[in-house]
């Protein structure tokens, strides 16, 4: 029994010394693996950082471009609706109905119909001016002085087309250029000084300074009175277009308008 105790201690100490190198080796291997894992993780982070930064920069660039695009984008088109445009031209002469046998109102959208109405009003104004001018010449009314060198206003023929033919070519060019300048500046000032008629502005309103309502009569009128005035202008313009077309036909083709005398 006394011999077995030292023997057991010796065996235990020998066993402990035998396993000691294995523990140290395991510890060293563990430390080496941890260092390797840490190095791999650090390398992965170093590789990932530039990619993340690049993605962040790309996102910031996209956001900046979106803000610039939104800032420079044109305002949304808020045109007068087709229903509003068509309702304004309806009158008792047509039975309070829309007269559109060719279906032109169905072409395009609201902006197209606004352009149609603007063109109708402008053509009506030109026809009214032409009709009055044709009538004034036929009635013998004229300006004093000379139209051109050697051509008195009083010597101009009394019929419309003959009167136009008597105007020198340079005079015709001046009149056409004047009308073209009015048209050009109307569109220019519509875009710069107001809301364009195809983007919510009033179709038919002339934006040339001093040409539309130079005395400011419409400034104190109510919206209802303005609507009544626009309807009257549309109706008078339509009648004038028919009238000037009839006078032109009568002057060009003898007997084309039986009830119309020589014009």
CSV table of N, CA, C and O in Angstrom, one decimal, residues 150-258:
chain,number,residue,atom,x,y,z
A,150,UNK,N,-46.0,109.4,-105.4
A,150,UNK,CA,-46.8,109.5,-106.7
A,150,UNK,C,-48.1,108.8,-106.6
A,150,UNK,O,-48.8,108.7,-107.6
A,151,UNK,N,-48.5,108.2,-105.5
A,151,UNK,CA,-49.7,107.4,-105.3
A,151,UNK,C,-50.5,108.0,-104.2
A,151,UNK,O,-50.2,107.8,-103.0
A,152,UNK,N,-51.6,108.8,-104.5
A,152,UNK,CA,-52.4,109.3,-103.4
A,152,UNK,C,-53.4,108.3,-102.9
A,152,UNK,O,-53.8,107.4,-103.6
A,153,UNK,N,-53.7,108.4,-101.6
A,153,UNK,CA,-54.7,107.5,-101.1
A,153,UNK,C,-56.1,107.6,-101.9
A,153,UNK,O,-56.8,106.6,-102.1
A,154,UNK,N,-56.4,108.8,-102.3
A,154,UNK,CA,-57.6,109.1,-103.0
A,154,UNK,C,-57.7,108.4,-104.3
A,154,UNK,O,-58.8,108.2,-104.9
A,155,UNK,N,-56.6,108.1,-104.9
A,155,UNK,CA,-56.6,107.5,-106.3
A,155,UNK,C,-56.6,106.0,-106.2
A,155,UNK,O,-56.7,105.3,-107.3
A,156,UNK,N,-56.7,105.4,-105.1
A,156,UNK,CA,-56.8,103.9,-105.0
A,156,UNK,C,-58.2,103.5,-105.4
A,156,UNK,O,-59.2,104.1,-105.1
A,157,UNK,N,-58.3,102.4,-106.2
A,157,UNK,CA,-59.6,101.9,-106.7
A,157,UNK,C,-60.5,101.6,-105.5
A,157,UNK,O,-60.1,101.3,-104.4
A,158,UNK,N,-61.8,101.6,-105.7
A,158,UNK,CA,-62.8,101.4,-104.7
A,158,UNK,C,-63.1,100.0,-104.4
A,158,UNK,O,-63.8,99.7,-103.4
A,159,UNK,N,-62.7,99.1,-105.2
A,159,UNK,CA,-63.0,97.6,-105.0
A,159,UNK,C,-61.8,97.0,-104.2
A,159,UNK,O,-60.6,97.4,-104.5
A,160,UNK,N,-62.1,96.0,-103.4
A,160,UNK,CA,-61.1,95.5,-102.5
A,160,UNK,C,-59.9,94.9,-103.1
A,160,UNK,O,-58.7,95.3,-102.8
A,161,UNK,N,-60.0,94.0,-104.1
A,161,UNK,CA,-58.8,93.3,-104.7
A,161,UNK,C,-58.1,94.3,-105.6
A,161,UNK,O,-56.8,94.3,-105.6
A,162,UNK,N,-58.8,95.2,-106.3
A,162,UNK,CA,-58.1,96.2,-107.1
A,162,UNK,C,-57.3,97.2,-106.2
A,162,UNK,O,-56.2,97.6,-106.6
A,163,UNK,N,-57.8,97.5,-105.0
A,163,UNK,CA,-57.1,98.4,-104.1
A,163,UNK,C,-55.8,97.7,-103.6
A,163,UNK,O,-54.8,98.3,-103.5
A,164,UNK,N,-55.9,96.4,-103.3
A,164,UNK,CA,-54.7,95.7,-102.9
A,164,UNK,C,-53.7,95.6,-104.0
A,164,UNK,O,-52.5,95.7,-103.8
A,165,UNK,N,-54.2,95.4,-105.2
A,165,UNK,CA,-53.2,95.3,-106.4
A,165,UNK,C,-52.5,96.7,-106.6
A,165,UNK,O,-51.4,96.7,-107.1
A,166,UNK,N,-53.2,97.8,-106.2
A,166,UNK,CA,-52.6,99.1,-106.4
A,166,UNK,C,-51.5,99.4,-105.4
A,166,UNK,O,-50.7,100.4,-105.7
A,167,UNK,N,-51.4,98.7,-104.4
A,167,UNK,CA,-50.4,98.9,-103.4
A,167,UNK,C,-49.1,98.4,-103.9
A,167,UNK,O,-49.0,97.3,-104.4
A,168,UNK,N,-48.0,99.3,-103.8
A,168,UNK,CA,-46.7,98.8,-104.3
A,168,UNK,C,-46.2,97.6,-103.6
A,168,UNK,O,-46.6,97.3,-102.4
A,169,UNK,N,-45.4,96.8,-104.2
A,169,UNK,CA,-44.9,95.6,-103.6
A,169,UNK,C,-44.2,95.8,-102.3
A,169,UNK,O,-44.4,95.0,-101.3
A,170,UNK,N,-43.4,96.8,-102.1
A,170,UNK,CA,-42.7,97.1,-100.9
A,170,UNK,C,-43.8,97.4,-99.7
A,170,UNK,O,-43.5,97.0,-98.6
A,171,UNK,N,-44.9,98.0,-100.1
A,171,UNK,CA,-45.9,98.2,-99.1
A,171,UNK,C,-46.6,97.0,-98.6
A,171,UNK,O,-46.9,96.8,-97.5
A,172,UNK,N,-46.8,96.0,-99.6
A,172,UNK,CA,-47.4,94.7,-99.2
A,172,UNK,C,-46.4,94.0,-98.3
A,172,UNK,O,-46.8,93.4,-97.3
A,173,UNK,N,-45.1,94.1,-98.6
A,173,UNK,CA,-44.1,93.4,-97.7
A,173,UNK,C,-44.1,94.0,-96.3
A,173,UNK,O,-44.0,93.3,-95.3
A,174,UNK,N,-44.2,95.3,-96.2
A,174,UNK,CA,-44.3,96.0,-94.9
A,174,UNK,C,-45.5,95.5,-94.1
A,174,UNK,O,-45.3,95.2,-92.9
A,175,UNK,N,-46.6,95.4,-94.7
A,175,UNK,CA,-47.8,95.0,-94.0
A,175,UNK,C,-47.7,93.5,-93.5
A,175,UNK,O,-48.1,93.2,-92.4
A,176,UNK,N,-47.2,92.7,-94.4
A,176,UNK,CA,-47.0,91.3,-94.0
A,176,UNK,C,-46.0,91.1,-92.9
A,176,UNK,O,-46.2,90.3,-92.0
A,177,UNK,N,-44.9,91.9,-93.0
A,177,UNK,CA,-43.9,91.8,-92.0
A,177,UNK,C,-44.4,92.4,-90.6
A,177,UNK,O,-44.1,91.8,-89.6
A,178,UNK,N,-45.2,93.4,-90.7
A,178,UNK,CA,-45.9,93.9,-89.5
A,178,UNK,C,-46.8,92.9,-88.8
A,178,UNK,O,-46.7,92.7,-87.6
A,179,UNK,N,-47.6,92.2,-89.6
A,179,UNK,CA,-48.4,91.1,-89.1
A,179,UNK,C,-47.6,90.0,-88.5
A,179,UNK,O,-47.9,89.4,-87.5
A,180,UNK,N,-46.5,89.7,-89.2
A,180,UNK,CA,-45.6,88.6,-88.7
A,180,UNK,C,-44.9,89.0,-87.4
A,180,UNK,O,-44.8,88.1,-86.5
A,181,UNK,N,-44.5,90.2,-87.2
A,181,UNK,CA,-43.9,90.7,-86.0
A,181,UNK,C,-44.9,90.6,-84.8
A,181,UNK,O,-44.6,90.3,-83.7
A,182,UNK,N,-46.2,91.0,-85.1
A,182,UNK,CA,-47.2,90.9,-84.1
A,182,UNK,C,-47.4,89.4,-83.6
A,182,UNK,O,-47.5,89.1,-82.4
A,183,UNK,N,-47.4,88.5,-84.6
A,183,UNK,CA,-47.6,87.1,-84.3
A,183,UNK,C,-46.4,86.6,-83.5
A,183,UNK,O,-46.6,85.8,-82.5
A,184,UNK,N,-45.2,86.9,-83.9
A,184,UNK,CA,-44.0,86.5,-83.2
A,184,UNK,C,-43.9,87.0,-81.8
A,184,UNK,O,-43.7,86.2,-80.8
A,185,UNK,N,-44.2,88.3,-81.6
A,185,UNK,CA,-44.1,88.8,-80.2
A,185,UNK,C,-45.3,88.4,-79.4
A,185,UNK,O,-45.1,88.4,-78.1
A,186,UNK,N,-46.4,88.1,-80.0
A,186,UNK,CA,-47.5,87.5,-79.2
A,186,UNK,C,-47.1,86.2,-78.5
A,186,UNK,O,-47.3,86.0,-77.3
A,187,UNK,N,-46.4,85.3,-79.3
A,187,UNK,CA,-45.9,84.1,-78.7
A,187,UNK,C,-44.8,84.3,-77.7
A,187,UNK,O,-44.7,83.7,-76.7
A,188,UNK,N,-43.9,85.3,-78.0
A,188,UNK,CA,-42.8,85.6,-77.2
A,188,UNK,C,-43.2,86.1,-75.8
A,188,UNK,O,-42.8,85.6,-74.8
A,189,UNK,N,-44.1,87.1,-75.8
A,189,UNK,CA,-44.6,87.7,-74.6
A,189,UNK,C,-45.5,86.7,-73.8
A,189,UNK,O,-45.7,86.8,-72.6
A,190,UNK,N,-46.2,85.8,-74.5
A,190,UNK,CA,-47.0,84.9,-73.9
A,190,UNK,C,-46.2,84.0,-73.0
A,190,UNK,O,-46.6,83.6,-71.9
A,191,UNK,N,-45.0,83.6,-73.5
A,191,UNK,CA,-44.1,82.8,-72.7
A,191,UNK,C,-43.3,83.5,-71.6
A,191,UNK,O,-43.0,82.9,-70.6
A,192,UNK,N,-43.1,84.8,-71.8
A,192,UNK,CA,-42.2,85.5,-70.8
A,192,UNK,C,-43.0,86.4,-69.9
A,192,UNK,O,-42.5,86.7,-68.8
A,193,UNK,N,-44.2,86.8,-70.2
A,193,UNK,CA,-44.9,87.8,-69.4
A,193,UNK,C,-46.2,87.2,-68.8
A,193,UNK,O,-47.0,87.9,-68.2
A,194,UNK,N,-46.5,86.0,-69.2
A,194,UNK,CA,-47.8,85.4,-68.7
A,194,UNK,C,-47.8,83.9,-68.8
A,194,UNK,O,-46.7,83.3,-69.1
A,195,UNK,N,-48.9,83.4,-68.7
A,195,UNK,CA,-49.1,81.9,-68.8
A,195,UNK,C,-49.6,81.6,-70.3
A,195,UNK,O,-50.5,82.2,-70.7
A,196,UNK,N,-48.8,80.8,-71.0
A,196,UNK,CA,-49.1,80.5,-72.3
A,196,UNK,C,-50.5,79.8,-72.4
A,196,UNK,O,-51.0,79.1,-71.6
A,197,UNK,N,-51.2,80.2,-73.5
A,197,UNK,CA,-52.6,79.7,-73.7
A,197,UNK,C,-52.7,78.2,-73.8
A,197,UNK,O,-53.8,77.6,-73.6
A,198,UNK,N,-51.6,77.5,-74.1
A,198,UNK,CA,-51.6,76.0,-74.1
A,198,UNK,C,-51.1,75.4,-72.8
A,198,UNK,O,-51.0,74.2,-72.7
A,199,UNK,N,-50.9,76.3,-71.8
A,199,UNK,CA,-50.5,75.8,-70.5
A,199,UNK,C,-51.3,76.4,-69.4
A,199,UNK,O,-50.9,76.5,-68.2
A,200,UNK,N,-52.5,76.9,-69.7
A,200,UNK,CA,-53.4,77.4,-68.7
A,200,UNK,C,-53.8,78.8,-68.9
A,200,UNK,O,-54.7,79.3,-68.2
A,201,UNK,N,-53.2,79.5,-69.8
A,201,UNK,CA,-53.5,80.9,-70.1
A,201,UNK,C,-54.8,81.0,-70.9
A,201,UNK,O,-55.5,80.0,-71.2
A,202,UNK,N,-55.3,82.3,-71.1
A,202,UNK,CA,-56.5,82.5,-71.8
A,202,UNK,C,-56.3,82.5,-73.3
A,202,UNK,O,-55.6,83.3,-73.9
A,203,UNK,N,-56.9,81.5,-74.0
A,203,UNK,CA,-56.8,81.5,-75.5
A,203,UNK,C,-57.4,82.7,-76.1
A,203,UNK,O,-58.5,83.2,-75.7
A,204,UNK,N,-56.7,83.3,-77.1
A,204,UNK,CA,-57.2,84.5,-77.7
A,204,UNK,C,-56.7,85.8,-77.2
A,204,UNK,O,-56.8,86.9,-77.8
A,205,UNK,N,-56.1,85.8,-76.0
A,205,UNK,CA,-55.6,87.0,-75.4
A,205,UNK,C,-54.3,87.4,-76.1
A,205,UNK,O,-53.3,86.6,-76.2
A,206,UNK,N,-54.2,88.6,-76.6
A,206,UNK,CA,-53.0,89.1,-77.2
A,206,UNK,C,-52.1,89.7,-76.2
A,206,UNK,O,-52.5,90.6,-75.5
A,207,UNK,N,-50.8,89.3,-76.2
A,207,UNK,CA,-49.8,89.7,-75.2
A,207,UNK,C,-48.9,90.8,-75.7
A,207,UNK,O,-48.0,91.2,-74.9
A,208,UNK,N,-49.1,91.3,-76.9
A,208,UNK,CA,-48.2,92.4,-77.4
A,208,UNK,C,-48.5,93.6,-76.6
A,208,UNK,O,-49.7,94.1,-76.6
A,209,UNK,N,-47.6,94.3,-76.0
A,209,UNK,CA,-47.8,95.5,-75.2
A,209,UNK,C,-48.5,96.6,-76.0
A,209,UNK,O,-48.0,96.9,-77.1
A,210,UNK,N,-49.6,97.1,-75.5
A,210,UNK,CA,-50.3,98.2,-76.1
A,210,UNK,C,-51.2,97.8,-77.2
A,210,UNK,O,-52.0,98.7,-77.7
A,211,UNK,N,-51.3,96.6,-77.6
A,211,UNK,CA,-52.1,96.1,-78.7
A,211,UNK,C,-53.5,95.6,-78.2
A,211,UNK,O,-54.5,95.9,-78.8
A,212,UNK,N,-53.4,94.9,-77.1
A,212,UNK,CA,-54.7,94.4,-76.5
A,212,UNK,C,-55.1,95.3,-75.3
A,212,UNK,O,-54.4,95.4,-74.3
A,213,UNK,N,-56.3,95.9,-75.5
A,213,UNK,CA,-56.9,96.8,-74.5
A,213,UNK,C,-55.9,97.8,-74.0
A,213,UNK,O,-55.5,97.9,-72.8
A,214,UNK,N,-55.4,98.7,-74.9
A,214,UNK,CA,-54.4,99.7,-74.5
A,214,UNK,C,-54.9,100.7,-73.4
A,214,UNK,O,-54.0,101.3,-72.7
A,215,UNK,N,-56.2,100.9,-73.3
A,215,UNK,CA,-56.7,101.9,-72.4
A,215,UNK,C,-57.2,101.2,-71.0
A,215,UNK,O,-57.6,101.9,-70.1
A,216,UNK,N,-57.0,99.9,-71.0
A,216,UNK,CA,-57.3,99.2,-69.7
A,216,UNK,C,-58.7,99.1,-69.3
A,216,UNK,O,-59.1,99.1,-68.1
A,217,UNK,N,-59.6,99.0,-70.3
A,217,UNK,CA,-61.1,99.0,-70.0
A,217,UNK,C,-61.4,97.7,-69.3
A,217,UNK,O,-62.4,97.6,-68.5
A,218,UNK,N,-60.7,96.6,-69.6
A,218,UNK,CA,-61.1,95.3,-69.0
A,218,UNK,C,-60.6,95.1,-67.6
A,218,UNK,O,-61.0,94.1,-66.9
A,219,UNK,N,-59.8,96.1,-67.1
A,219,UNK,CA,-59.2,95.9,-65.8
A,219,UNK,C,-60.3,96.0,-64.7
A,219,UNK,O,-60.1,95.3,-63.6
A,220,UNK,N,-61.3,96.7,-64.9
A,220,UNK,CA,-62.3,96.9,-63.9
A,220,UNK,C,-63.6,96.0,-64.1
A,220,UNK,O,-64.5,96.1,-63.4
A,221,UNK,N,-63.6,95.2,-65.2
A,221,UNK,CA,-64.7,94.4,-65.5
A,221,UNK,C,-64.7,93.1,-64.7
A,221,UNK,O,-63.7,92.6,-64.4
A,222,UNK,N,-65.9,92.6,-64.5
A,222,UNK,CA,-66.0,91.4,-63.7
A,222,UNK,C,-65.7,90.2,-64.6
A,222,UNK,O,-65.6,90.3,-65.9
A,223,UNK,N,-65.5,89.0,-64.0
A,223,UNK,CA,-65.2,87.9,-64.8
A,223,UNK,C,-66.3,87.5,-65.7
A,223,UNK,O,-66.2,87.0,-66.9
A,224,UNK,N,-67.6,87.7,-65.2
A,224,UNK,CA,-68.7,87.4,-66.1
A,224,UNK,C,-68.8,88.3,-67.3
A,224,UNK,O,-69.1,87.9,-68.4
A,225,UNK,N,-68.5,89.6,-67.1
A,225,UNK,CA,-68.5,90.6,-68.2
A,225,UNK,C,-67.4,90.2,-69.2
A,225,UNK,O,-67.6,90.4,-70.4
A,226,UNK,N,-66.2,89.8,-68.7
A,226,UNK,CA,-65.2,89.4,-69.6
A,226,UNK,C,-65.5,88.2,-70.4
A,226,UNK,O,-65.2,88.1,-71.6
A,227,UNK,N,-66.2,87.2,-69.8
A,227,UNK,CA,-66.7,86.0,-70.5
A,227,UNK,C,-67.7,86.4,-71.6
A,227,UNK,O,-67.6,85.9,-72.7
A,228,UNK,N,-68.6,87.4,-71.3
A,228,UNK,CA,-69.5,87.8,-72.3
A,228,UNK,C,-68.8,88.5,-73.4
A,228,UNK,O,-69.2,88.4,-74.6
A,229,UNK,N,-67.8,89.3,-73.1
A,229,UNK,CA,-67.1,90.0,-74.2
A,229,UNK,C,-66.3,89.0,-75.1
A,229,UNK,O,-66.3,89.2,-76.3
A,230,UNK,N,-65.8,88.0,-74.5
A,230,UNK,CA,-65.1,87.0,-75.3
A,230,UNK,C,-66.0,86.3,-76.2
A,230,UNK,O,-65.7,86.0,-77.4
A,231,UNK,N,-67.2,86.0,-75.7
A,231,UNK,CA,-68.2,85.3,-76.6
A,231,UNK,C,-68.6,86.2,-77.7
A,231,UNK,O,-68.8,85.7,-78.9
A,232,UNK,N,-68.8,87.5,-77.5
A,232,UNK,CA,-69.2,88.4,-78.5
A,232,UNK,C,-68.1,88.5,-79.6
A,232,UNK,O,-68.4,88.5,-80.8
A,233,UNK,N,-66.9,88.5,-79.1
A,233,UNK,CA,-65.7,88.6,-80.1
A,233,UNK,C,-65.7,87.3,-80.9
A,233,UNK,O,-65.4,87.4,-82.1
A,234,UNK,N,-65.9,86.2,-80.3
A,234,UNK,CA,-65.9,84.9,-81.1
A,234,UNK,C,-67.0,84.9,-82.1
A,234,UNK,O,-66.7,84.6,-83.3
A,235,UNK,N,-68.2,85.4,-81.8
A,235,UNK,CA,-69.3,85.4,-82.7
A,235,UNK,C,-69.1,86.4,-83.8
A,235,UNK,O,-69.3,86.1,-85.0
A,236,UNK,N,-68.6,87.6,-83.5
A,236,UNK,CA,-68.4,88.6,-84.5
A,236,UNK,C,-67.3,88.2,-85.4
A,236,UNK,O,-67.3,88.5,-86.6
A,237,UNK,N,-66.3,87.5,-84.9
A,237,UNK,CA,-65.1,87.0,-85.7
A,237,UNK,C,-65.6,86.0,-86.6
A,237,UNK,O,-65.2,86.0,-87.8
A,238,UNK,N,-66.5,85.1,-86.2
A,238,UNK,CA,-67.0,84.0,-87.1
A,238,UNK,C,-67.8,84.7,-88.2
A,238,UNK,O,-67.6,84.3,-89.4
A,239,UNK,N,-68.6,85.6,-87.9
A,239,UNK,CA,-69.4,86.3,-88.9
A,239,UNK,C,-68.5,87.1,-89.9
A,239,UNK,O,-68.8,87.1,-91.1
A,240,UNK,N,-67.5,87.7,-89.4
A,240,UNK,CA,-66.6,88.4,-90.2
A,240,UNK,C,-65.8,87.5,-91.2
A,240,UNK,O,-65.6,87.9,-92.3
A,241,UNK,N,-65.4,86.3,-90.7
A,241,UNK,CA,-64.7,85.4,-91.6
A,241,UNK,C,-65.7,84.9,-92.7
A,241,UNK,O,-65.2,84.8,-93.9
A,242,UNK,N,-66.9,84.7,-92.4
A,242,UNK,CA,-67.9,84.4,-93.5
A,242,UNK,C,-68.1,85.5,-94.4
A,242,UNK,O,-68.1,85.4,-95.6
A,243,UNK,N,-68.2,86.8,-93.8
A,243,UNK,CA,-68.4,87.9,-94.6
A,243,UNK,C,-67.2,88.2,-95.6
A,243,UNK,O,-67.4,88.5,-96.8
A,244,UNK,N,-66.0,88.2,-95.1
A,244,UNK,CA,-64.8,88.5,-96.0
A,244,UNK,C,-64.6,87.4,-97.0
A,244,UNK,O,-64.2,87.7,-98.1
A,245,UNK,N,-65.0,86.1,-96.6
A,245,UNK,CA,-64.9,85.1,-97.6
A,245,UNK,C,-65.9,85.3,-98.7
A,245,UNK,O,-65.6,85.1,-99.9
A,246,UNK,N,-67.1,85.7,-98.4
A,246,UNK,CA,-68.1,86.0,-99.4
A,246,UNK,C,-67.7,87.2,-100.3
A,246,UNK,O,-67.9,87.1,-101.5
A,247,UNK,N,-67.1,88.2,-99.7
A,247,UNK,CA,-66.7,89.4,-100.5
A,247,UNK,C,-65.6,89.0,-101.4
A,247,UNK,O,-65.5,89.5,-102.6
A,248,UNK,N,-64.7,88.2,-101.0
A,248,UNK,CA,-63.6,87.7,-101.8
A,248,UNK,C,-64.1,86.9,-103.0
A,248,UNK,O,-63.6,87.0,-104.1
A,249,UNK,N,-65.0,86.0,-102.7
A,249,UNK,CA,-65.6,85.2,-103.7
A,249,UNK,C,-66.3,86.0,-104.7
A,249,UNK,O,-66.2,85.8,-106.0
A,250,UNK,N,-67.1,87.0,-104.3
A,250,UNK,CA,-67.8,87.9,-105.2
A,250,UNK,C,-66.9,88.7,-106.1
A,250,UNK,O,-67.2,89.0,-107.2
A,251,UNK,N,-65.8,89.1,-105.5
A,251,UNK,CA,-64.8,89.9,-106.3
A,251,UNK,C,-64.0,89.0,-107.3
A,251,UNK,O,-63.5,89.5,-108.3
A,252,UNK,N,-63.9,87.8,-107.0
A,252,UNK,CA,-63.0,86.9,-107.8
A,252,UNK,C,-63.9,86.2,-108.9
A,252,UNK,O,-63.4,86.0,-110.0
A,253,UNK,N,-65.1,85.8,-108.5
A,253,UNK,CA,-66.0,85.1,-109.5
A,253,UNK,C,-67.3,85.9,-109.6
A,253,UNK,O,-68.0,86.0,-108.7
A,254,UNK,N,-67.5,86.3,-110.8
A,254,UNK,CA,-68.7,87.1,-111.1
A,254,UNK,C,-70.0,86.3,-110.8
A,254,UNK,O,-70.1,85.2,-111.3
A,255,UNK,N,-70.9,86.8,-110.0
A,255,UNK,CA,-72.1,86.1,-109.7
A,255,UNK,C,-72.0,85.1,-108.7
A,255,UNK,O,-73.0,84.3,-108.4
A,256,UNK,N,-70.9,84.9,-108.0
A,256,UNK,CA,-70.7,83.9,-107.0
A,256,UNK,C,-71.6,84.1,-105.8
A,256,UNK,O,-72.1,83.2,-105.2
A,257,UNK,N,-71.9,85.4,-105.5
A,257,UNK,CA,-72.8,85.8,-104.4
A,257,UNK,C,-73.9,86.6,-105.0
A,257,UNK,O,-73.7,87.8,-105.1
A,258,UNK,N,-75.0,86.0,-105.3
A,258,UNK,CA,-76.0,86.8,-106.1
A,258,UNK,C,-76.5,88.0,-105.4
A,258,UNK,O,-76.8,89.0,-106.0
